[in-house]
Short mmCIF file of C-alpha atoms in Angstrom, two decimals:
data_model
loop_
_atom_site.label_atom_id
_atom_site.label_comp_id
_atom_site.label_asym_id
_atom_site.label_seq_id
_atom_site.Cartn_x
_atom_site.Cartn_y
_atom_site.Cartn_z
CA MET F 15 -27.10 69.58 0.77
CA ALA F 16 -26.45 66.52 1.92
CA ASN F 17 -26.66 65.01 5.27
CA VAL F 18 -23.71 62.62 5.40
CA ALA F 19 -23.10 58.96 7.80
CA VAL F 20 -20.09 58.38 8.51
CA VAL F 21 -18.50 54.88 9.28
CA GLY F 22 -15.07 53.04 9.72
CA SER F 23 -14.66 50.47 6.44
CA GLN F 24 -12.19 48.19 8.20
CA TRP F 25 -11.68 46.99 11.85
CA GLY F 26 -12.53 50.67 13.74
CA ASP F 27 -9.45 52.70 14.95
CA GLU F 28 -8.80 54.31 11.77
CA GLY F 29 -9.06 57.67 12.47
CA LYS F 30 -13.18 59.30 12.09
CA GLY F 31 -12.34 61.41 14.47
CA LYS F 32 -10.43 64.09 13.54
CA ILE F 33 -12.40 63.52 10.19
CA VAL F 34 -16.38 64.36 11.83
CA ASP F 35 -14.48 66.89 14.13
CA TRP F 36 -13.02 67.95 10.36
CA LEU F 37 -16.69 67.79 9.13
CA SER F 38 -18.77 69.39 11.52
CA SER F 39 -17.44 72.76 11.01
CA ARG F 40 -19.79 72.64 8.23
CA ALA F 41 -22.72 70.60 9.84
CA ASP F 42 -24.79 71.91 12.31
CA VAL F 43 -26.32 68.12 14.18
CA VAL F 44 -23.97 65.70 15.43
CA VAL F 45 -25.52 62.48 15.71
CA ARG F 46 -23.46 59.13 17.62
CA PHE F 47 -25.87 56.27 16.65
CA GLN F 48 -23.90 52.84 17.75
CA GLY F 49 -21.83 51.56 20.07
CA GLY F 50 -20.94 52.77 23.41
CA HIS F 51 -17.55 53.66 24.78
CA ASN F 52 -15.90 51.29 23.90
CA ALA F 53 -15.40 53.21 20.91
CA GLY F 54 -12.17 55.85 21.20
CA HIS F 55 -11.70 58.82 19.23
CA THR F 56 -8.78 61.00 19.17
CA LEU F 57 -9.10 64.48 18.04
CA VAL F 58 -5.55 66.70 18.01
CA ILE F 59 -6.44 70.57 17.33
CA ASP F 60 -4.29 72.99 17.47
CA GLY F 61 -1.87 70.70 19.51
CA LYS F 62 -4.79 70.10 21.84
CA VAL F 63 -5.38 66.38 22.32
CA TYR F 64 -8.68 65.41 22.86
CA LYS F 65 -9.89 61.60 23.96
CA LEU F 66 -13.62 61.24 24.12
CA HIS F 67 -15.61 57.39 23.48
CA LEU F 68 -18.94 58.21 23.92
CA LEU F 69 -19.93 62.33 23.56
CA PRO F 70 -20.04 62.63 19.51
CA SER F 71 -16.91 64.78 17.95
CA GLY F 72 -18.54 68.32 17.63
CA ILE F 73 -18.85 68.79 21.54
CA VAL F 74 -15.37 70.48 20.65
CA ARG F 75 -16.81 73.02 18.03
CA LYS F 76 -19.17 75.83 20.05
CA ASN F 77 -23.09 76.06 18.10
CA LYS F 78 -23.00 72.64 16.85
CA GLN F 79 -25.53 70.15 18.69
CA SER F 80 -24.21 67.03 19.30
CA VAL F 81 -26.73 63.37 20.10
CA ILE F 82 -26.76 60.29 21.57
CA GLY F 83 -29.31 58.41 19.90
CA ASN F 84 -30.53 55.37 21.21
CA GLY F 85 -28.52 53.28 19.34
CA VAL F 86 -26.01 54.21 21.36
CA VAL F 87 -25.34 51.91 25.46
CA VAL F 88 -25.32 54.58 28.10
CA ASP F 89 -22.73 53.98 30.54
CA PRO F 90 -23.98 57.52 32.82
CA TRP F 91 -20.63 57.35 35.26
CA ALA F 92 -18.23 56.56 32.04
CA LEU F 93 -20.74 59.87 30.21
CA PHE F 94 -19.78 61.87 33.00
CA GLN F 95 -16.65 61.55 33.70
CA GLU F 96 -15.93 61.92 30.19
CA ILE F 97 -17.44 65.05 30.45
CA LYS F 98 -15.46 66.76 33.85
CA THR F 99 -12.42 65.73 31.71
CA ILE F 100 -13.55 67.50 27.99
CA GLN F 101 -15.11 70.03 30.51
CA SER F 102 -11.41 70.39 32.33
CA GLN F 103 -10.20 70.99 29.10
CA GLY F 104 -12.41 74.43 28.70
CA VAL F 105 -14.86 72.58 26.79
CA ASP F 106 -18.61 73.37 26.94
CA VAL F 107 -21.05 70.59 28.14
CA SER F 108 -24.36 70.80 29.22
CA PRO F 109 -28.18 69.74 28.60
CA ASP F 110 -27.84 72.90 25.70
CA ASN F 111 -25.60 71.51 23.61
CA LEU F 112 -25.89 67.08 24.47
CA MET F 113 -28.49 65.08 24.31
CA ILE F 114 -29.62 62.23 24.40
CA ALA F 115 -32.26 60.24 23.29
CA ASP F 116 -34.47 58.94 26.36
CA ASN F 117 -35.11 55.22 24.86
CA ALA F 118 -31.54 54.72 25.10
CA HIS F 119 -30.69 52.05 27.08
CA LEU F 120 -28.35 52.66 29.56
CA ILE F 121 -24.69 49.73 31.19
CA LEU F 122 -24.85 48.89 34.82
CA PRO F 123 -22.75 47.64 37.25
CA VAL F 124 -23.99 43.46 36.87
CA HIS F 125 -22.72 44.57 32.99
CA SER F 126 -19.44 44.86 33.46
CA ALA F 127 -19.44 42.15 36.18
CA MET F 128 -21.39 40.15 33.45
CA ASP F 129 -18.56 40.99 30.11
CA VAL F 130 -15.61 39.97 32.97
CA ALA F 131 -16.84 37.26 34.04
CA LEU F 132 -17.94 35.45 30.45
CA GLU F 133 -14.43 36.67 28.85
CA ALA F 134 -12.66 34.49 31.46
CA ALA F 135 -14.92 31.52 30.92
CA ARG F 136 -13.71 31.40 27.21
CA GLY F 137 -10.71 31.03 28.05
CA LYS F 138 -8.09 30.68 24.58
CA GLY F 139 -11.41 31.38 22.54
CA LYS F 140 -10.92 34.95 24.34
CA ILE F 141 -13.59 37.39 21.53
CA GLY F 142 -11.25 40.33 22.76
CA THR F 143 -14.38 42.02 24.75
CA THR F 144 -12.76 45.82 26.84
CA LYS F 145 -14.50 44.42 29.57
CA ARG F 146 -16.93 48.09 29.52
CA GLY F 147 -20.21 45.71 29.28
CA ILE F 148 -21.55 46.79 26.35
CA GLY F 149 -22.17 43.19 24.51
CA PRO F 150 -24.39 42.11 27.77
CA CYS F 151 -25.97 45.27 27.76
CA TYR F 152 -26.94 44.80 24.48
CA GLU F 153 -28.09 41.49 25.21
CA ASP F 154 -30.59 42.61 27.55
CA LYS F 155 -32.42 44.82 24.99
CA ILE F 156 -32.81 42.31 23.23
CA ALA F 157 -33.99 40.34 25.01
CA ARG F 158 -36.16 42.91 26.19
CA ARG F 159 -35.34 42.92 30.08
CA GLY F 160 -33.12 46.25 29.60
CA ILE F 161 -33.79 49.03 31.53
CA ARG F 162 -34.07 52.29 29.30
CA ILE F 163 -33.64 56.03 30.94
CA CYS F 164 -36.54 56.68 30.32
CA ASP F 165 -37.33 54.08 33.26
CA LEU F 166 -35.78 56.48 35.85
CA LYS F 167 -39.07 58.71 35.81
CA ASP F 168 -40.94 55.72 38.13
CA LYS F 169 -39.09 54.46 40.82
CA THR F 170 -41.95 52.02 40.91
CA LEU F 171 -41.19 50.56 37.69
CA LEU F 172 -37.04 50.83 38.04
CA LYS F 173 -37.00 48.25 40.71
CA ALA F 174 -39.62 46.47 39.93
CA LYS F 175 -37.40 46.13 36.26
CA LEU F 176 -34.13 46.06 37.82
CA GLU F 177 -35.73 42.97 40.17
CA ARG F 178 -36.44 41.11 36.55
CA LEU F 179 -33.44 41.55 35.78
CA MET F 180 -30.95 40.38 38.70
CA ASP F 181 -33.04 37.37 38.57
CA HIS F 182 -31.13 36.07 35.29
CA HIS F 183 -27.59 38.05 35.78
CA ASN F 184 -27.30 36.47 39.50
CA ALA F 185 -27.93 32.56 37.74
CA LEU F 186 -25.63 33.33 35.47
CA LEU F 187 -22.11 35.17 37.69
CA LYS F 188 -23.17 32.66 39.94
CA GLY F 189 -23.00 29.45 37.49
CA LEU F 190 -19.47 32.07 36.25
CA GLY F 191 -18.18 31.59 40.05
CA ALA F 192 -18.74 34.89 40.04
CA GLU F 193 -19.98 37.71 43.42
CA GLU F 194 -23.77 38.12 42.76
CA ILE F 195 -24.95 41.66 43.36
CA SER F 196 -28.02 42.73 44.94
CA PRO F 197 -30.79 45.26 42.31
CA ALA F 198 -30.88 46.92 44.99
CA SER F 199 -27.05 48.16 44.86
CA ILE F 200 -28.05 49.11 41.38
CA TYR F 201 -30.86 50.75 42.19
CA GLU F 202 -28.67 53.28 44.69
CA LYS F 203 -26.40 53.84 42.31
CA LEU F 204 -28.73 55.04 39.51
CA GLU F 205 -30.57 56.81 42.12
CA GLU F 206 -27.23 58.91 42.49
CA VAL F 207 -27.41 59.37 38.72
CA SER F 208 -30.81 59.38 37.54
CA ASP F 209 -31.60 63.36 37.70
CA LYS F 210 -28.36 64.65 35.89
CA ILE F 211 -28.56 62.43 32.98
CA LEU F 212 -32.99 62.28 33.07
CA SER F 213 -31.77 65.79 31.98
CA PHE F 214 -30.03 65.75 29.48
CA ALA F 215 -33.02 63.20 27.96
CA GLN F 216 -35.26 63.60 24.73
CA PRO F 217 -37.20 61.98 22.63
CA VAL F 218 -33.75 63.05 19.72
CA TRP F 219 -36.40 61.04 16.76
CA ARG F 220 -38.44 64.20 17.66
CA VAL F 221 -35.68 66.42 18.07
CA LEU F 222 -33.98 65.41 14.71
CA ASP F 223 -37.30 65.34 12.55
CA GLN F 224 -37.65 68.86 13.51
CA LYS F 225 -33.82 70.18 12.59
CA GLN F 226 -33.90 67.63 8.95
CA LYS F 227 -37.44 70.26 8.63
CA GLU F 228 -35.76 73.74 9.19
CA GLY F 229 -33.10 72.62 7.05
CA SER F 230 -29.97 71.95 9.54
CA ARG F 231 -27.37 69.68 8.27
CA ILE F 232 -27.33 66.33 10.15
CA LEU F 233 -23.47 63.97 11.19
CA PHE F 234 -24.33 61.48 11.72
CA GLU F 235 -20.66 59.45 13.33
CA GLY F 236 -20.06 55.65 14.20
CA ALA F 237 -17.79 54.07 16.07
CA GLN F 238 -15.95 50.94 15.68
CA GLY F 239 -15.37 49.32 12.25
CA ILE F 240 -17.28 47.56 9.37
CA MET F 241 -15.81 44.46 9.61
CA LEU F 242 -16.51 45.01 13.40
CA ASP F 243 -20.10 44.88 12.99
CA VAL F 244 -22.24 41.95 14.50
CA ASP F 245 -24.24 40.92 11.19
CA HIS F 246 -21.60 41.59 8.65
CA GLY F 247 -17.73 41.43 10.51
CA THR F 248 -15.77 38.87 11.27
CA TYR F 249 -18.05 36.97 13.59
CA PRO F 250 -18.14 35.99 16.54
CA PHE F 251 -14.92 38.58 16.52
CA VAL F 252 -16.62 41.76 16.54
CA THR F 253 -18.84 44.38 18.87
CA SER F 254 -22.53 43.88 19.86
CA SER F 255 -24.02 46.18 17.22
CA ASN F 256 -25.09 47.55 13.80
CA ILE F 257 -21.79 49.24 12.45
CA VAL F 258 -22.77 49.64 8.58
CA ALA F 259 -24.41 53.54 7.36
CA SER F 260 -28.15 51.98 7.71
CA GLN F 261 -27.85 51.82 11.43
CA ALA F 262 -27.15 56.19 11.55
CA ALA F 263 -31.20 55.34 10.35
CA THR F 264 -32.45 53.04 12.69
CA GLY F 265 -30.21 54.19 15.72
CA SER F 266 -31.27 58.10 15.48
CA GLY F 267 -35.31 57.68 14.78
CA MET F 268 -34.76 58.77 11.33
CA GLY F 269 -36.14 57.23 8.95
CA ALA F 270 -33.66 55.68 6.05
CA LYS F 271 -33.96 58.28 3.94
CA SER F 272 -32.50 60.09 6.27
CA VAL F 273 -28.84 59.87 5.18
CA GLN F 274 -28.02 60.91 1.52
CA TYR F 275 -24.36 60.47 1.53
CA VAL F 276 -21.56 58.02 2.83
CA LEU F 277 -18.51 58.45 3.86
CA GLY F 278 -15.89 55.49 4.59
CA ILE F 279 -12.85 56.31 6.78
CA THR F 280 -10.19 53.97 5.38
CA LYS F 281 -6.73 53.54 6.63
CA ALA F 282 -3.98 53.68 4.37
CA TYR F 283 -3.04 49.67 5.93
CA THR F 284 -4.69 48.02 8.19
CA THR F 285 -4.55 47.39 12.45
CA ARG F 286 -6.61 45.74 14.51
CA VAL F 287 -6.67 45.16 17.95
CA GLY F 288 -7.35 42.35 20.18
CA SER F 289 -8.94 38.69 18.77
CA GLY F 290 -9.91 37.03 15.51
CA PRO F 291 -8.87 36.89 11.99
CA PHE F 292 -6.59 39.35 10.45
CA PRO F 293 -5.74 38.53 6.38
CA THR F 294 -3.00 40.93 6.04
CA GLU F 295 -1.36 40.84 8.96
CA GLN F 296 2.51 41.37 9.33
CA GLU F 297 3.42 39.50 12.55
CA ASN F 298 7.43 41.03 11.32
CA GLU F 299 9.30 44.50 11.22
CA ILE F 300 6.91 45.38 8.49
CA GLY F 301 4.36 45.61 11.35
CA GLN F 302 6.74 46.62 13.79
CA HIS F 303 7.36 49.53 11.39
CA LEU F 304 3.42 50.74 10.97
CA GLY F 305 2.73 50.61 14.31
CA GLU F 306 5.76 52.42 15.58
CA LYS F 307 5.13 54.91 13.30
CA GLY F 308 1.62 55.05 13.03
CA HIS F 309 1.30 55.30 17.04
CA GLU F 310 -1.18 52.42 16.82
CA PHE F 311 -2.34 51.89 20.34
CA GLY F 312 -5.90 52.40 20.94
CA THR F 313 -7.37 55.20 22.57
CA THR F 314 -10.15 52.97 24.96
CA THR F 315 -8.01 50.12 25.98
CA GLY F 316 -3.92 51.22 25.31
CA ARG F 317 -3.74 47.47 23.44
CA LYS F 318 -1.32 47.64 20.92
CA ARG F 319 -2.94 47.51 17.21
CA ARG F 320 -1.82 44.18 15.11
CA CYS F 321 -0.24 46.22 11.42
CA GLY F 322 -1.29 45.21 8.18
CA TRP F 323 -1.17 45.53 4.48
CA PHE F 324 -4.17 47.49 2.93
CA ASP F 325 -6.86 44.95 2.24
CA ALA F 326 -8.67 46.44 -1.43
CA VAL F 327 -10.67 43.06 -0.95
CA MET F 328 -12.46 43.73 2.54
CA VAL F 329 -12.27 47.38 1.30
CA LYS F 330 -14.79 46.76 -1.51
CA GLN F 331 -16.27 44.48 0.20
CA ALA F 332 -17.12 46.89 3.29
CA ILE F 333 -18.29 49.26 0.19
CA THR F 334 -21.30 47.83 -1.02
CA ILE F 335 -22.72 46.43 2.30
CA SER F 336 -22.52 49.97 3.52
CA GLY F 337 -23.53 51.50 0.41
CA ILE F 338 -20.55 53.88 0.55
CA ASP F 339 -20.17 57.01 -1.34
CA GLY F 340 -16.64 57.81 -1.37
CA ILE F 341 -14.04 57.56 1.11
CA ALA F 342 -11.48 59.23 3.55
CA LEU F 343 -8.31 57.62 2.90
CA THR F 344 -5.85 57.90 6.06
CA LYS F 345 -2.59 57.83 7.86
CA LEU F 346 -0.76 57.99 3.85
CA ASP F 347 1.85 59.09 5.75
CA VAL F 348 2.71 56.51 7.59
CA LEU F 349 4.03 54.55 4.29
CA ASP F 350 6.25 57.30 3.50
CA GLY F 351 9.91 55.22 3.45
CA MET F 352 8.84 52.51 2.06
CA ASP F 353 10.99 51.09 -0.99
CA GLU F 354 8.01 49.08 -1.19
CA ILE F 355 3.92 48.55 -0.33
CA LYS F 356 1.69 45.57 -0.70
CA ILE F 357 -1.99 45.63 -1.60
CA CYS F 358 -3.97 42.53 -1.27
CA ILE F 359 -6.38 42.22 -4.23
CA GLY F 360 -7.52 38.66 -3.90
CA TYR F 361 -7.66 35.53 -2.02
CA LYS F 362 -6.97 32.02 -1.64
CA LEU F 363 -8.84 29.26 -0.03
CA ASP F 364 -9.03 25.98 -0.57
CA GLY F 365 -6.34 25.82 -3.67
CA GLN F 366 -9.71 28.02 -5.48
CA VAL F 367 -9.21 31.86 -6.22
CA ILE F 368 -11.86 33.85 -4.08
CA ASP F 369 -12.51 38.02 -4.76
CA TYR F 370 -14.83 38.68 -1.60
CA TYR F 371 -13.78 37.69 2.21
CA PRO F 372 -15.99 34.84 3.71
CA ALA F 373 -19.03 34.93 6.15
CA GLY F 374 -17.96 30.93 8.02
CA GLN F 375 -14.32 31.63 10.83
CA ALA F 376 -12.61 29.35 9.37
CA ASP F 377 -12.95 30.43 5.93
CA GLN F 378 -11.61 33.76 7.40
CA GLU F 379 -8.93 32.43 9.10
CA ASN F 380 -7.69 30.28 6.68
CA VAL F 381 -8.06 32.07 3.12
CA GLU F 382 -4.36 33.26 2.15
CA PRO F 383 -3.63 36.95 0.77
CA ILE F 384 -2.76 37.06 -3.15
CA TYR F 385 -1.20 40.96 -2.95
CA GLU F 386 -0.19 42.93 -5.76
CA THR F 387 2.89 45.45 -5.29
CA VAL F 388 3.84 48.65 -5.77
CA GLU F 389 6.16 50.46 -6.65
CA GLY F 390 7.39 52.88 -2.57
CA TRP F 391 8.19 56.97 -1.92
CA SER F 392 10.88 58.57 -0.16
CA ASP F 393 8.91 62.14 0.03
CA THR F 394 6.71 63.12 2.80
CA THR F 395 3.36 63.00 2.78
CA TYR F 396 3.14 64.57 6.15
CA GLY F 397 0.92 67.50 6.46
CA ALA F 398 0.29 68.05 2.57
CA ARG F 399 -2.86 70.54 1.46
CA SER F 400 -3.16 69.69 -2.09
CA TRP F 401 -2.22 66.51 -4.48
CA LYS F 402 0.72 69.17 -5.97
CA ASP F 403 3.13 68.80 -2.03
CA LEU F 404 1.62 64.89 -2.51
CA PRO F 405 4.58 62.53 -4.37
CA ALA F 406 4.26 61.32 -7.49
CA GLN F 407 3.90 57.69 -6.09
CA ALA F 408 1.52 58.66 -3.44
CA ILE F 409 -0.01 59.66 -6.55
CA LYS F 410 -0.36 56.67 -8.19
CA TYR F 411 -1.30 54.46 -4.89
CA VAL F 412 -4.61 56.43 -3.73
CA ARG F 413 -5.71 56.14 -7.28
CA ARG F 414 -4.32 52.18 -7.75
CA VAL F 415 -6.59 52.02 -4.34
CA GLU F 416 -9.59 54.01 -5.90
CA GLU F 417 -9.80 51.14 -8.51
CA LEU F 418 -9.65 47.91 -6.53
CA ILE F 419 -12.32 49.48 -4.16
CA GLY F 420 -15.19 50.91 -6.51
CA ALA F 421 -15.02 54.45 -4.27
CA PRO F 422 -13.10 57.57 -5.16
CA VAL F 423 -11.30 59.31 -2.93
CA ALA F 424 -13.42 62.22 -0.67
CA MET F 425 -11.02 62.89 1.15
CA LEU F 426 -7.64 62.43 2.17
CA SER F 427 -5.79 63.19 5.52
CA THR F 428 -2.10 64.02 5.87
CA SER F 429 -1.46 64.06 9.60
CA PRO F 430 -3.83 63.81 12.70
CA GLU F 431 -4.16 67.84 12.85
CA ARG F 432 -7.20 68.75 11.41
CA ASP F 433 -5.77 71.31 8.83
CA ASP F 434 -3.50 68.74 6.96
CA THR F 435 -7.05 67.60 4.46
CA ILE F 436 -6.66 67.77 1.20
CA LEU F 437 -11.15 67.51 -0.14
CA VAL F 438 -11.60 66.26 -3.22
CA THR F 439 -15.98 65.62 -2.90
CA ASP F 440 -17.69 68.11 -0.23
CA PRO F 441 -19.67 65.03 1.68
CA PHE F 442 -22.75 68.11 1.37
CA GLN F 443 -22.16 69.15 -1.38
CA PRO F 444 -21.61 65.91 -3.39
#
């Protein structure tokens, strides 16, 4: 048996929620290891839609342990609102099935205020942040002035830390022309939720170590996609955390050998939300068609996603950087009915052909995609649950994608429904 890490191999929105939910039937523990409530995972189960942001996707299954690891930044007010919403849909959430790392950092009201003020100050150079305080919280974490869940236990120390934190932020808010925030007001708000959040807090690293020794199967759930990784993505148009699979160990407190299989969730075309380069973007009727048929609107923000052809160069790079063993190819059905389909197989930059996505911001914006055209198919793939249900040309497309990215398709998703999935390789028993 293997512990499995699930990561997005593009710019997020690849369909991780459904795949993690599907895999969680085979897991004992599901762990979120990075990001915050800027993530959005949509699950469709028996026609019922669940929209998750902070909660691990395993929460909708009974008798599963869900964990929010130390690599996640937690907005307690957003978390409790999400718990309330999911409970109203009949899902049980309590300290019995949800555990939060006691050393996870807290997103405070000042962080969202900073996010809004900084994004406004960027003008035309906006990053495209969700303005939920994720970046400023990670910034405080790295600067060693952040507030962690365990800090809520010591009121005297908490007040001192808040004073220091707000000395920094109020100077910035004032300089940006925004309203200052008193440390006392944040303390009062924290007092209202501290006992509740502490009831979920545990030394997660210790519990997960024990679970592993007991032989439990652990599923690590990533948010966003590798091309939004703060180190390896389209910097500065990225998120504020590492998304690569190695973060599963760091963001949960487990050793590097705790992950034995990495599954990369990969959409059969490409989408992106917000600002930043997008070599294969189709700002035409093709992009419009993909967006409409794929229902491409962000779970968290509701923003319309930009759409384009599959970029094999970028996905191959993500596979290499993140050590992906196999991919789960999603939304193949969105390509149904297209006469021809294009795949990016390389780039041109300054007159030269290159086979990788460069790191420089200007280079990323200036690369020109080199396309290969393949024949489309007229029959539907929607709801297919075996290879024999797929049109021949759809199978050829999948096989060509495998060749170009250098990784096998371990799973194939053909609709948002949980059971509309073709399993080629069980990641837990590769």
